[in-house]
PDB file of C-alpha atoms and ligand atoms in Angstrom:
ATOM      1  CA  MET A 722      -9.661  -9.332 -25.605  1.00 39.00           C
ATOM      2  CA  GLN A 723      -7.642  -6.217 -26.170  1.00 40.00           C
ATOM      3  CA  GLY A 724      -7.748  -5.653 -22.444  1.00 46.00           C
ATOM      4  CA  LEU A 725      -5.507  -8.659 -21.940  1.00 52.00           C
ATOM      5  CA  ARG A 726      -2.790  -7.139 -24.039  1.00 46.00           C
ATOM      6  CA  GLY A 727      -3.127  -3.880 -22.175  1.00 46.00           C
ATOM      7  CA  LEU A 728      -2.807  -5.671 -18.862  1.00 46.00           C
ATOM      8  CA  CYS A 729       0.435  -7.391 -19.692  1.00 44.00           C
ATOM      9  CA  GLY A 730       1.931  -4.181 -20.968  1.00 44.00           C
ATOM     10  CA  GLY A 731       1.959  -2.864 -17.404  1.00 44.00           C
ATOM     11  CA  HIS A 732       5.278  -3.800 -15.927  1.00 48.00           C
ATOM     12  CA  GLU A 733       4.105  -5.083 -12.584  1.00 58.00           C
ATOM     13  CA  MET A 734       1.241  -7.345 -13.649  1.00 74.00           C
ATOM     14  CA  ASP A 735       2.021 -10.498 -11.774  1.00 85.00           C
ATOM     15  CA  LEU A 736       2.237 -13.929 -13.250  1.00 89.00           C
ATOM     16  CA  VAL A 737      -0.366 -15.648 -11.082  1.00 89.00           C
ATOM     17  CA  THR A 738      -3.105 -13.081 -11.724  1.00 88.00           C
ATOM     18  CA  LEU A 739      -2.411 -13.035 -15.436  1.00 90.00           C
ATOM     19  CA  ALA A 740      -2.309 -16.846 -15.644  1.00 92.00           C
ATOM     20  CA  GLN A 741      -5.641 -17.107 -13.825  1.00 91.00           C
ATOM     21  CA  LEU A 742      -7.163 -14.620 -16.214  1.00 90.00           C
ATOM     22  CA  ILE A 743      -5.851 -16.583 -19.177  1.00 92.00           C
ATOM     23  CA  LEU A 744      -7.059 -19.853 -17.676  1.00 93.00           C
ATOM     24  CA  LEU A 745     -10.536 -18.363 -17.382  1.00 91.00           C
ATOM     25  CA  LEU A 746     -10.454 -17.307 -21.022  1.00 90.00           C
ATOM     26  CA  LEU A 747      -9.140 -20.685 -22.195  1.00 91.00           C
ATOM     27  CA  ARG A 748     -11.973 -22.391 -20.312  1.00 91.00           C
ATOM     28  CA  ASN A 749     -14.536 -20.011 -21.739  1.00 89.00           C
ATOM     29  CA  LEU A 750     -13.316 -20.775 -25.224  1.00 89.00           C
ATOM     30  CA  ASN A 751     -13.728 -24.436 -24.340  1.00 89.00           C
ATOM     31  CA  LEU A 752     -10.218 -25.322 -25.450  1.00 86.00           C
ATOM     32  CA  LYS A 753      -8.964 -28.770 -24.567  1.00 85.00           C
ATOM     33  CA  PRO A 754      -5.299 -29.290 -25.369  1.00 88.00           C
ATOM     34  CA  ARG A 755      -4.516 -32.968 -25.684  1.00 88.00           C
ATOM     35  CA  LYS A 756      -0.964 -32.990 -24.410  1.00 89.00           C
ATOM     36  CA  TYR A 757      -0.883 -30.238 -21.812  1.00 90.00           C
ATOM     37  CA  ARG A 758      -2.828 -29.320 -18.727  1.00 91.00           C
ATOM     38  CA  LEU A 759      -4.795 -26.132 -19.237  1.00 92.00           C
ATOM     39  CA  GLU A 760      -3.218 -24.671 -16.080  1.00 91.00           C
ATOM     40  CA  ASP A 761       0.334 -25.265 -17.289  1.00 92.00           C
ATOM     41  CA  LEU A 762      -0.533 -23.773 -20.648  1.00 93.00           C
ATOM     42  CA  ALA A 763      -2.035 -20.700 -18.980  1.00 93.00           C
ATOM     43  CA  TYR A 764       1.142 -20.196 -16.948  1.00 93.00           C
ATOM     44  CA  ALA A 765       3.342 -20.621 -19.998  1.00 93.00           C
ATOM     45  CA  ILE A 766       1.311 -18.090 -21.995  1.00 92.00           C
ATOM     46  CA  ALA A 767       1.369 -15.657 -19.087  1.00 92.00           C
ATOM     47  CA  ALA A 768       5.137 -15.986 -18.729  1.00 91.00           C
ATOM     48  CA  TYR A 769       5.525 -15.476 -22.470  1.00 90.00           C
ATOM     49  CA  LEU A 770       3.435 -12.322 -22.349  1.00 86.00           C
ATOM     50  CA  LEU A 771       5.545 -11.092 -19.430  1.00 86.00           C
ATOM     51  CA  GLY A 772       8.706 -11.307 -21.493  1.00 83.00           C
ATOM     52  CA  VAL A 773      10.076 -14.838 -21.097  1.00 86.00           C
ATOM     53  CA  GLN A 774      11.539 -16.297 -24.289  1.00 83.00           C
ATOM     54  CA  VAL A 775       9.121 -18.615 -26.013  1.00 82.00           C
ATOM     55  CA  THR A 776      11.679 -21.425 -26.303  1.00 81.00           C
ATOM     56  CA  ARG A 777      12.169 -21.562 -22.531  1.00 83.00           C
ATOM     57  CA  LEU A 778       8.722 -22.563 -21.403  1.00 86.00           C
ATOM     58  CA  GLY A 779       8.676 -26.318 -21.920  1.00 85.00           C
ATOM     59  CA  ILE A 780       5.823 -26.054 -24.418  1.00 88.00           C
ATOM     60  CA  PRO A 781       6.574 -25.979 -28.164  1.00 90.00           C
ATOM     61  CA  PRO A 782       6.381 -22.450 -29.616  1.00 88.00           C
ATOM     62  CA  SER A 783       3.876 -23.537 -32.266  1.00 89.00           C
ATOM     63  CA  THR A 784       1.487 -24.803 -29.576  1.00 91.00           C
ATOM     64  CA  LEU A 785       1.977 -21.662 -27.545  1.00 90.00           C
ATOM     65  CA  TYR A 786       1.402 -19.376 -30.515  1.00 89.00           C
ATOM     66  CA  TYR A 787      -1.677 -21.372 -31.477  1.00 90.00           C
ATOM     67  CA  TYR A 788      -3.346 -20.814 -28.115  1.00 91.00           C
ATOM     68  CA  THR A 789      -2.076 -17.261 -27.809  1.00 89.00           C
ATOM     69  CA  LYS A 790      -3.747 -16.539 -31.126  1.00 88.00           C
ATOM     70  CA  LYS A 791      -6.970 -18.205 -29.944  1.00 87.00           C
ATOM     71  CA  LEU A 792      -6.957 -15.764 -27.055  1.00 87.00           C
ATOM     72  CA  GLY A 793      -6.846 -12.923 -29.545  1.00 82.00           C
ATOM     73  CA  VAL A 794      -3.500 -11.680 -28.284  1.00 79.00           C
ATOM     74  CA  LYS A 795      -0.972 -10.599 -30.828  1.00 74.00           C
ATOM     75  CA  ARG A 796       2.433 -12.226 -30.738  1.00 70.00           C
ATOM     76  CA  ARG A 797       4.934 -10.218 -28.813  1.00 65.00           C
ATOM     77  CA  ARG A 798       7.367  -8.537 -31.126  1.00 66.00           C
ATOM     78  CA  GLU A 799      10.821  -7.687 -30.069  1.00 65.00           C
ATOM     79  CA  GLU A 800      11.609  -4.046 -30.131  1.00 70.00           C
ATOM     80  CA  ARG A 801      13.612  -3.104 -33.140  1.00 75.00           C
ATOM     81  CA  PRO A 802      15.967  -0.181 -33.326  1.00 79.00           C
ATOM     82  CA  GLN A 803      15.551   2.706 -35.704  1.00 82.00           C
ATOM     83  CA  CYS A 804      17.719   2.759 -38.796  1.00 84.00           C
ATOM     84  CA  ALA A 805      21.068   4.268 -37.899  1.00 78.00           C
ATOM     85  CA  SER A 806      21.339   6.453 -40.973  1.00 83.00           C
ATOM     86  CA  CYS A 807      17.804   7.416 -42.054  1.00 88.00           C
ATOM     87  CA  LYS A 808      15.928   6.897 -38.747  1.00 83.00           C
ATOM     88  CA  SER A 809      13.285   4.813 -40.491  1.00 84.00           C
ATOM     89  CA  ASN A 810      11.224   2.363 -38.421  1.00 83.00           C
ATOM     90  CA  LYS A 811      10.906  -0.113 -41.263  1.00 87.00           C
ATOM     91  CA  VAL A 812      13.642  -2.382 -40.013  1.00 87.00           C
ATOM     92  CA  ILE A 813      13.953  -6.144 -40.331  1.00 86.00           C
ATOM     93  CA  LYS A 814      16.237  -8.664 -38.695  1.00 83.00           C
ATOM     94  CA  ASN A 815      18.970  -9.769 -41.042  1.00 84.00           C
ATOM     95  CA  GLY A 816      21.025 -12.568 -39.519  1.00 82.00           C
ATOM     96  CA  SER A 817      23.660 -12.166 -36.841  1.00 78.00           C
ATOM     97  CA  PHE A 818      27.400 -11.813 -36.440  1.00 79.00           C
ATOM     98  CA  LYS A 819      29.297 -12.931 -33.333  1.00 74.00           C
ATOM     99  CA  GLY A 820      26.033 -13.265 -31.463  1.00 70.00           C
ATOM    100  CA  LYS A 821      24.919  -9.719 -32.273  1.00 75.00           C
ATOM    101  CA  THR A 822      21.695  -9.343 -34.241  1.00 78.00           C
ATOM    102  CA  LYS A 823      22.036  -7.569 -37.567  1.00 86.00           C
ATOM    103  CA  TYR A 824      19.263  -5.330 -38.794  1.00 88.00           C
ATOM    104  CA  LYS A 825      18.476  -4.134 -42.265  1.00 90.00           C
ATOM    105  CA  CYS A 826      16.609  -0.981 -43.130  1.00 91.00           C
ATOM    106  CA  LYS A 827      13.902  -1.502 -45.726  1.00 91.00           C
ATOM    107  CA  THR A 828      13.881   2.163 -46.628  1.00 90.00           C
ATOM    108  CA  CYS A 829      17.533   2.836 -47.394  1.00 92.00           C
ATOM    109  CA  GLY A 830      18.852  -0.717 -47.508  1.00 90.00           C
ATOM    110  CA  LYS A 831      21.696  -0.287 -45.021  1.00 90.00           C
ATOM    111  CA  THR A 832      22.537  -2.988 -42.504  1.00 88.00           C
ATOM    112  CA  PHE A 833      23.536  -2.097 -38.963  1.00 86.00           C
ATOM    113  CA  TYR A 834      23.782  -3.340 -35.370  1.00 81.00           C
ATOM    114  CA  GLN A 835      21.798  -2.048 -32.458  1.00 73.00           C
ATOM    115  CA  ALA A 836      23.718   0.886 -31.017  1.00 62.00           C
ATOM    116  CA  TYR A 837      23.562   0.033 -27.351  1.00 59.00           C
ATOM    117  CA  ASN A 838      23.855  -3.649 -26.915  1.00 57.00           C
ATOM    118  CA  HIS A 839      23.374  -4.806 -23.362  1.00 61.00           C
ATOM    119  CA  LYS A 840      23.535  -8.453 -24.307  1.00 70.00           C
ATOM    120  CA  MET A 841      25.196 -10.516 -21.647  1.00 82.00           C
ATOM    121  CA  SER A 842      27.330 -13.613 -22.017  1.00 84.00           C
ATOM    122  CA  LYS A 843      26.203 -16.901 -20.543  1.00 87.00           C
ATOM    123  CA  GLU A 844      28.858 -16.643 -17.845  1.00 91.00           C
ATOM    124  CA  GLN A 845      27.761 -13.155 -16.922  1.00 92.00           C
ATOM    125  CA  LYS A 846      24.116 -14.213 -16.758  1.00 93.00           C
ATOM    126  CA  GLU A 847      24.925 -17.072 -14.431  1.00 93.00           C
ATOM    127  CA  ARG A 848      27.132 -14.815 -12.300  1.00 95.00           C
ATOM    128  CA  ILE A 849      24.374 -12.201 -12.006  1.00 96.00           C
ATOM    129  CA  LEU A 850      21.898 -14.811 -10.794  1.00 95.00           C
ATOM    130  CA  LYS A 851      24.417 -16.054  -8.242  1.00 95.00           C
ATOM    131  CA  GLU A 852      25.145 -12.535  -7.052  1.00 95.00           C
ATOM    132  CA  TYR A 853      21.445 -11.892  -6.666  1.00 95.00           C
ATOM    133  CA  LEU A 854      21.037 -15.132  -4.730  1.00 95.00           C
ATOM    134  CA  ASN A 855      23.921 -14.253  -2.447  1.00 94.00           C
ATOM    135  CA  ARG A 856      22.315 -11.243  -0.945  1.00 90.00           C
ATOM    136  CA  MET A 857      23.422  -8.594  -3.376  1.00 91.00           C
ATOM    137  CA  SER A 858      20.889  -5.902  -4.182  1.00 90.00           C
ATOM    138  CA  MET A 859      20.035  -5.267  -7.825  1.00 91.00           C
ATOM    139  CA  ARG A 860      21.554  -1.814  -7.498  1.00 91.00           C
ATOM    140  CA  ALA A 861      24.850  -3.293  -6.334  1.00 92.00           C
ATOM    141  CA  ILE A 862      24.830  -5.873  -9.138  1.00 94.00           C
ATOM    142  CA  ALA A 863      24.207  -3.133 -11.717  1.00 93.00           C
ATOM    143  CA  LYS A 864      27.246  -1.254 -10.406  1.00 93.00           C
ATOM    144  CA  VAL A 865      29.537  -4.269 -10.283  1.00 92.00           C
ATOM    145  CA  GLU A 866      28.480  -5.615 -13.674  1.00 92.00           C
ATOM    146  CA  GLY A 867      28.452  -2.237 -15.388  1.00 89.00           C
ATOM    147  CA  LYS A 868      24.919  -2.690 -16.719  1.00 90.00           C
ATOM    148  CA  PRO A 869      21.892  -0.441 -16.354  1.00 89.00           C
ATOM    149  CA  LEU A 870      19.705  -1.225 -13.354  1.00 91.00           C
ATOM    150  CA  THR A 871      16.709  -1.777 -15.648  1.00 90.00           C
ATOM    151  CA  THR A 872      18.616  -4.443 -17.601  1.00 90.00           C
ATOM    152  CA  ILE A 873      19.519  -6.266 -14.388  1.00 93.00           C
ATOM    153  CA  TYR A 874      15.993  -5.932 -13.035  1.00 92.00           C
ATOM    154  CA  SER A 875      14.260  -7.229 -16.139  1.00 91.00           C
ATOM    155  CA  PHE A 876      16.763 -10.065 -16.540  1.00 93.00           C
ATOM    156  CA  ILE A 877      16.309 -11.309 -12.967  1.00 95.00           C
ATOM    157  CA  ARG A 878      12.552 -10.897 -13.164  1.00 94.00           C
ATOM    158  CA  ARG A 879      12.373 -12.814 -16.443  1.00 93.00           C
ATOM    159  CA  LYS A 880      14.492 -15.658 -15.085  1.00 95.00           C
ATOM    160  CA  GLY A 881      12.417 -15.685 -11.895  1.00 95.00           C
ATOM    161  CA  ILE A 882       9.192 -16.039 -13.877  1.00 95.00           C
ATOM    162  CA  GLU A 883      10.772 -18.852 -15.880  1.00 95.00           C
ATOM    163  CA  ALA A 884      11.831 -20.712 -12.734  1.00 95.00           C
ATOM    164  CA  TYR A 885       8.413 -20.115 -11.163  1.00 95.00           C
ATOM    165  CA  VAL A 886       6.509 -21.537 -14.121  1.00 94.00           C
ATOM    166  CA  HIS A 887       8.672 -24.657 -14.247  1.00 94.00           C
ATOM    167  CA  LEU A 888       8.315 -25.154 -10.482  1.00 95.00           C
ATOM    168  CA  ILE A 889       4.507 -25.082 -10.773  1.00 92.00           C
ATOM    169  CA  VAL A 890       4.677 -27.948 -13.237  1.00 92.00           C
ATOM    170  CA  LEU A 891       7.120 -29.859 -11.021  1.00 95.00           C
ATOM    171  CA  ARG A 892       4.900 -29.359  -7.959  1.00 93.00           C
ATOM    172  CA  GLU A 893       1.984 -30.815  -9.851  1.00 92.00           C
ATOM    173  CA  GLN A 894       4.068 -33.877 -10.727  1.00 93.00           C
ATOM    174  CA  LEU A 895       5.078 -34.337  -7.083  1.00 96.00           C
ATOM    175  CA  LYS A 896       1.404 -34.733  -6.152  1.00 95.00           C
ATOM    176  CA  ALA A 897       1.643 -38.263  -7.531  1.00 95.00           C
ATOM    177  CA  PHE A 898       3.728 -39.155  -4.439  1.00 96.00           C
ATOM    178  CA  THR A 899       2.744 -39.548  -0.814  1.00 96.00           C
ATOM    179  CA  ALA A 900       5.152 -37.858   1.572  1.00 95.00           C
ATOM    180  CA  LYS A 901       6.346 -39.514   4.763  1.00 95.00           C
ATOM    181  CA  PHE A 902       6.239 -36.257   6.679  1.00 93.00           C
ATOM    182  CA  THR A 903       5.404 -32.614   6.094  1.00 95.00           C
ATOM    183  CA  VAL A 904       6.422 -29.693   8.276  1.00 94.00           C
ATOM    184  CA  ILE A 905       4.523 -26.407   7.815  1.00 94.00           C
ATOM    185  CA  ASP A 906       5.232 -22.956   9.209  1.00 91.00           C
ATOM    186  CA  GLU A 907       4.507 -19.310   8.380  1.00 89.00           C
ATOM    187  CA  SER A 908       7.091 -16.583   8.500  1.00 87.00           C
ATOM    188  CA  TRP A 909       6.541 -12.861   8.428  1.00 86.00           C
ATOM    189  CA  SER A 910       7.990 -10.524   5.868  1.00 86.00           C
ATOM    190  CA  TYR A 911       6.926  -7.171   4.497  1.00 83.00           C
ATOM    191  CA  LEU A 912       6.610  -5.138   1.334  1.00 87.00           C
ATOM    192  CA  ARG A 913       7.603  -1.545   0.606  1.00 84.00           C
ATOM    193  CA  ALA A 914       8.890  -0.352   3.984  1.00 82.00           C
ATOM    194  CA  ARG A 915      10.104  -1.929   7.201  1.00 79.00           C
ATOM    195  CA  ARG A 916       8.269   0.578   9.343  1.00 80.00           C
ATOM    196  CA  GLY A 917       5.565   3.145   8.940  1.00 83.00           C
ATOM    197  CA  PRO A 918       2.170   3.346   7.259  1.00 87.00           C
ATOM    198  CA  LYS A 919       3.474   2.203   3.867  1.00 86.00           C
ATOM    199  CA  ARG A 920       4.332  -1.238   5.190  1.00 87.00           C
ATOM    200  CA  ILE A 921       2.354  -4.198   3.906  1.00 88.00           C
ATOM    201  CA  ASP A 922       2.645  -7.451   5.824  1.00 88.00           C
ATOM    202  CA  LEU A 923       3.458 -10.488   3.767  1.00 90.00           C
ATOM    203  CA  TRP A 924       3.442 -14.011   5.105  1.00 92.00           C
ATOM    204  CA  ILE A 925       5.572 -16.667   3.521  1.00 93.00           C
ATOM    205  CA  TRP A 926       4.128 -20.114   4.172  1.00 93.00           C
ATOM    206  CA  ASN A 927       6.729 -22.816   3.963  1.00 94.00           C
ATOM    207  CA  ALA A 928       6.091 -26.510   3.787  1.00 95.00           C
ATOM    208  CA  LEU A 929       8.879 -29.054   3.907  1.00 96.00           C
ATOM    209  CA  VAL A 930       7.531 -32.165   2.245  1.00 96.00           C
ATOM    210  CA  ASP A 931       9.961 -35.014   2.878  1.00 95.00           C
ATOM    211  CA  GLY A 932      12.343 -32.098   3.329  1.00 95.00           C
ATOM    212  CA  VAL A 933      11.469 -30.477  -0.005  1.00 96.00           C
ATOM    213  CA  PRO A 934      10.699 -26.763   0.401  1.00 96.00           C
ATOM    214  CA  LEU A 935       7.428 -25.649  -1.208  1.00 95.00           C
ATOM    215  CA  SER A 936       6.275 -22.165  -0.387  1.00 92.00           C
ATOM    216  CA  ILE A 937       3.577 -19.648  -1.165  1.00 91.00           C
ATOM    217  CA  THR A 938       2.954 -16.075  -0.069  1.00 92.00           C
ATOM    218  CA  GLY A 939      -0.174 -14.368   1.156  1.00 91.00           C
ATOM    219  CA  ASN A 940      -1.989 -13.441   4.346  1.00 91.00           C
ATOM    220  CA  ARG A 941      -1.789 -15.327   7.607  1.00 91.00           C
ATOM    221  CA  ASP A 942      -5.252 -16.782   7.209  1.00 90.00           C
ATOM    222  CA  HIS A 943      -7.296 -19.893   6.419  1.00 90.00           C
ATOM    223  CA  ARG A 944      -7.548 -19.098   2.733  1.00 92.00           C
ATOM    224  CA  THR A 945      -3.831 -18.869   2.143  1.00 92.00           C
ATOM    225  CA  PHE A 946      -3.280 -22.010   4.185  1.00 93.00           C
ATOM    226  CA  ASN A 947      -5.867 -23.945   2.162  1.00 93.00           C
ATOM    227  CA  TYR A 948      -4.258 -22.723  -0.999  1.00 91.00           C
ATOM    228  CA  LEU A 949      -0.917 -24.063   0.206  1.00 93.00           C
ATOM    229  CA  LEU A 950      -2.429 -27.357   1.323  1.00 93.00           C
ATOM    230  CA  ASN A 951      -4.053 -27.912  -2.079  1.00 92.00           C
ATOM    231  CA  SER A 952      -0.709 -27.485  -3.784  1.00 92.00           C
ATOM    232  CA  LEU A 953       1.034 -30.116  -1.635  1.00 95.00           C
ATOM    233  CA  PRO A 954       1.324 -33.882  -2.076  1.00 96.00           C
ATOM    234  CA  LYS A 955      -0.533 -35.959   0.503  1.00 95.00           C
ATOM    235  CA  SER A 956       1.427 -36.742   3.629  1.00 95.00           C
ATOM    236  CA  GLU A 957       1.390 -39.501   6.241  1.00 95.00           C
ATOM    237  CA  VAL A 958       1.934 -37.018   9.046  1.00 94.00           C
ATOM    238  CA  TYR A 959       1.999 -33.213   9.473  1.00 94.00           C
ATOM    239  CA  TYR A 960       4.102 -31.267  11.970  1.00 93.00           C
ATOM    240  CA  THR A 961       3.179 -27.668  12.737  1.00 91.00           C
ATOM    241  CA  ASP A 962       3.238 -25.148  15.567  1.00 87.00           C
ATOM    242  CA  GLY A 963       0.111 -24.381  17.582  1.00 85.00           C
ATOM    243  CA  TYR A 964      -1.389 -21.826  15.177  1.00 86.00           C
ATOM    244  CA  PRO A 965      -5.150 -22.609  15.006  1.00 86.00           C
ATOM    245  CA  VAL A 966      -5.508 -22.868  11.189  1.00 88.00           C
ATOM    246  CA  TYR A 967      -3.589 -26.135  11.297  1.00 89.00           C
ATOM    247  CA  GLN A 968      -6.283 -27.935  13.278  1.00 87.00           C
ATOM    248  CA  VAL A 969      -8.055 -29.039  10.103  1.00 87.00           C
ATOM    249  CA  LEU A 970      -5.156 -31.389   9.321  1.00 90.00           C
ATOM    250  CA  ASN A 971      -5.434 -35.131   9.852  1.00 87.00           C
ATOM    251  CA  ASN A 972      -2.522 -37.010  11.440  1.00 90.00           C
ATOM    252  CA  HIS A 973      -1.374 -33.717  12.847  1.00 91.00           C
ATOM    253  CA  ILE A 974       1.258 -33.179  15.543  1.00 92.00           C
ATOM    254  CA  ALA A 975       1.574 -29.664  16.953  1.00 89.00           C
ATOM    255  CA  GLY A 976       4.577 -28.375  18.825  1.00 82.00           C
ATOM    256  CA  LYS A 977       7.337 -25.835  18.294  1.00 77.00           C
ATOM    257  CA  GLU A 978       9.974 -28.558  18.699  1.00 75.00           C
ATOM    258  CA  TYR A 979       9.034 -30.106  15.344  1.00 77.00           C
ATOM    259  CA  THR A 980       9.223 -27.001  13.214  1.00 82.00           C
ATOM    260  CA  TYR A 981      12.920 -26.211  13.667  1.00 86.00           C
ATOM    261  CA  THR A 982      13.720 -27.476  10.147  1.00 88.00           C
ATOM    262  CA  VAL A 983      11.447 -24.776   8.717  1.00 90.00           C
ATOM    263  CA  GLU A 984      13.216 -22.217  10.888  1.00 89.00           C
ATOM    264  CA  SER A 985      16.499 -23.217   9.315  1.00 89.00           C
ATOM    265  CA  HIS A 986      14.857 -22.970   5.903  1.00 93.00           C
ATOM    266  CA  ASN A 987      13.743 -19.424   6.731  1.00 90.00           C
ATOM    267  CA  SER A 988      17.245 -18.424   7.664  1.00 90.00           C
ATOM    268  CA  TYR A 989      18.538 -20.073   4.493  1.00 92.00           C
ATOM    269  CA  CYS A 990      16.186 -17.880   2.440  1.00 93.00           C
ATOM    270  CA  ARG A 991      17.220 -14.770   4.366  1.00 90.00           C
ATOM    271  CA  ALA A 992      20.892 -15.571   3.998  1.00 90.00           C
ATOM    272  CA  HIS A 993      20.478 -15.759   0.229  1.00 92.00           C
ATOM    273  CA  LEU A 994      18.007 -12.999  -0.609  1.00 90.00           C
ATOM    274  CA  ALA A 995      18.684  -9.421   0.431  1.00 86.00           C
ATOM    275  CA  ARG A 996      14.996  -8.614   0.098  1.00 82.00           C
ATOM    276  CA  LEU A 997      14.065 -11.090   2.810  1.00 85.00           C
ATOM    277  CA  ALA A 998      16.791 -10.061   5.260  1.00 77.00           C
ATOM    278  CA  ARG A 999      15.535  -7.777   7.973  1.00 67.00           C
ATOM    279  CA  ASP A1000      18.672  -5.727   8.402  1.00 63.00           C
ATOM    280  CA  THR A1001      19.279  -4.422   4.891  1.00 66.00           C
ATOM    281  CA  ARG A1002      17.961  -1.552   2.856  1.00 69.00           C
ATOM    282  CA  ALA A1003      16.871  -3.858   0.062  1.00 73.00           C
ATOM    283  CA  VAL A1004      13.104  -3.927   0.170  1.00 77.00           C
ATOM    284  CA  SER A1005      10.553  -5.863  -1.858  1.00 83.00           C
ATOM    285  CA  ARG A1006       8.041  -3.759  -3.695  1.00 82.00           C
ATOM    286  CA  SER A1007       5.893  -6.551  -4.993  1.00 85.00           C
ATOM    287  CA  GLU A1008       4.709  -9.903  -3.737  1.00 89.00           C
ATOM    288  CA  ALA A1009       5.229 -11.321  -7.209  1.00 90.00           C
ATOM    289  CA  MET A1010       8.918 -10.499  -7.095  1.00 90.00           C
ATOM    290  CA  VAL A1011       9.244 -12.313  -3.745  1.00 92.00           C
ATOM    291  CA  ASN A1012       7.779 -15.418  -5.380  1.00 93.00           C
ATOM    292  CA  TYR A1013      10.003 -15.169  -8.441  1.00 94.00           C
ATOM    293  CA  SER A1014      13.054 -14.707  -6.221  1.00 94.00           C
ATOM    294  CA  LEU A1015      12.229 -17.735  -4.088  1.00 95.00           C
ATOM    295  CA  ALA A1016      11.712 -19.794  -7.238  1.00 96.00           C
ATOM    296  CA  LEU A1017      15.127 -18.725  -8.508  1.00 96.00           C
ATOM    297  CA  LEU A1018      16.685 -19.640  -5.187  1.00 96.00           C
ATOM    298  CA  TYR A1019      15.086 -23.103  -5.183  1.00 96.00           C
ATOM    299  CA  VAL A1020      16.334 -23.757  -8.695  1.00 96.00           C
ATOM    300  CA  MET A1021      19.850 -22.344  -8.407  1.00 96.00           C
ATOM    301  CA  TYR A1022      20.635 -23.550  -4.879  1.00 95.00           C
ATOM    302  CA  PRO A1023      18.510 -26.630  -4.295  1.00 95.00           C
ATOM    303  CA  VAL A1024      18.138 -27.922  -0.753  1.00 93.00           C
ATOM    304  CA  VAL A1025      16.316 -30.827   0.836  1.00 95.00           C
ATOM    305  CA  TYR A1026      15.925 -30.852   4.620  1.00 93.00           C
ATOM    306  CA  SER A1027      15.984 -34.560   5.149  1.00 91.00           C
ATOM    307  CA  ARG A1028      18.775 -37.066   5.457  1.00 90.00           C
ATOM    308  CA  GLU A1029      16.492 -39.815   4.297  1.00 92.00           C
ATOM    309  CA  LYS A1030      16.099 -40.232   0.539  1.00 94.00           C
ATOM    310  CA  THR A1031      12.495 -40.775  -0.501  1.00 95.00           C
ATOM    311  CA  PRO A1032      10.968 -41.184  -3.990  1.00 96.00           C
ATOM    312  CA  LEU A1033       9.446 -37.721  -3.550  1.00 96.00           C
ATOM    313  CA  ASN A1034      12.588 -35.793  -2.679  1.00 95.00           C
ATOM    314  CA  GLU A1035      14.642 -37.660  -5.271  1.00 96.00           C
ATOM    315  CA  ALA A1036      12.086 -36.808  -7.967  1.00 97.00           C
ATOM    316  CA  TYR A1037      12.239 -33.202  -6.795  1.00 97.00           C
ATOM    317  CA  LEU A1038      16.034 -32.955  -7.046  1.00 97.00           C
ATOM    318  CA  LYS A1039      15.984 -34.521 -10.489  1.00 97.00           C
ATOM    319  CA  GLY A1040      13.253 -32.135 -11.606  1.00 97.00           C
ATOM    320  CA  ILE A1041      15.190 -29.146 -10.246  1.00 97.00           C
ATOM    321  CA  GLU A1042      18.293 -30.218 -12.122  1.00 96.00           C
ATOM    322  CA  ASN A1043      16.289 -30.264 -15.371  1.00 95.00           C
ATOM    323  CA  ILE A1044      14.872 -26.817 -14.688  1.00 95.00           C
ATOM    324  CA  ARG A1045      18.328 -25.452 -13.889  1.00 94.00           C
ATOM    325  CA  ASN A1046      19.705 -26.765 -17.165  1.00 91.00           C
ATOM    326  CA  LYS A1047      16.900 -25.060 -19.047  1.00 88.00           C
ATOM    327  CA  LEU A1048      17.362 -21.817 -17.131  1.00 88.00           C
ATOM    328  CA  ILE A1049      20.998 -21.097 -17.971  1.00 83.00           C
TER     329      ILE A1049
HETATM  330 ZN1   ZN B1391      17.561   3.489 -43.379  1.00 62.93          ZN
END
């Protein structure tokens, strides 16, 4: 079980892989939580291990700690600063003043604040997310906000994971509905470099379910498509282009003329995220970060591509509003 802790220490371990690993372990331990789906719990634990605050995951901390302990993973401990005067590591938290955490040294008894405090105000946090979702690169945000790039990066990543986890739960709830129409399309993107041998192709599959955007990333193949399809609510009719993988669909209408709404969704994503635009130097290094960024976008700037209100897209907008309130 120690391996699990090692895995999450690595900075780029992605949420989905970690959650699947945890799910496997939870199943092996034959744990059956009464109130929560095992999948949701696995995602919450994974997000927690990746640095999301325990109070932000929609599952009570006591429940989360209980299952985390069952997995044999130690609770994450916040890093504590060294004592300012004697450099001891035996430091405890000792209340707070004006939002800044106070620490007390158990060796020499002095109280002190952390020397470099990169804590951000609520307004600044919200502004940073908006800047990120309006095509600014993290580097540019770091400059404008006067914060270290690593602070900006880990903040956006943490918020992205949070949004992603909540969206998974919302998606599951939407499966209770039947959509009137679903439009599906794949759009190409890339990781690491625009050109050259380092480039990795990444396909973003977008479905608009009663106009609600639900997307996943992966290859342009059957497997990824099936994965997407399994995560969608049932639909009365499907519109796609002529790409062969879609032929397994029932009530299926193929033709480029039906998928224009997805095209406008693609350009919406590109207009908001520098990493998806094809004419900037901002480049995605990991698929996970693309997913977290899209989740953030869906939560902070919700859109529905349908003039008609349906129970499904109304439930979605209400769910998104709840997630947004939890996020900031
Ligand atoms: Zn001390």
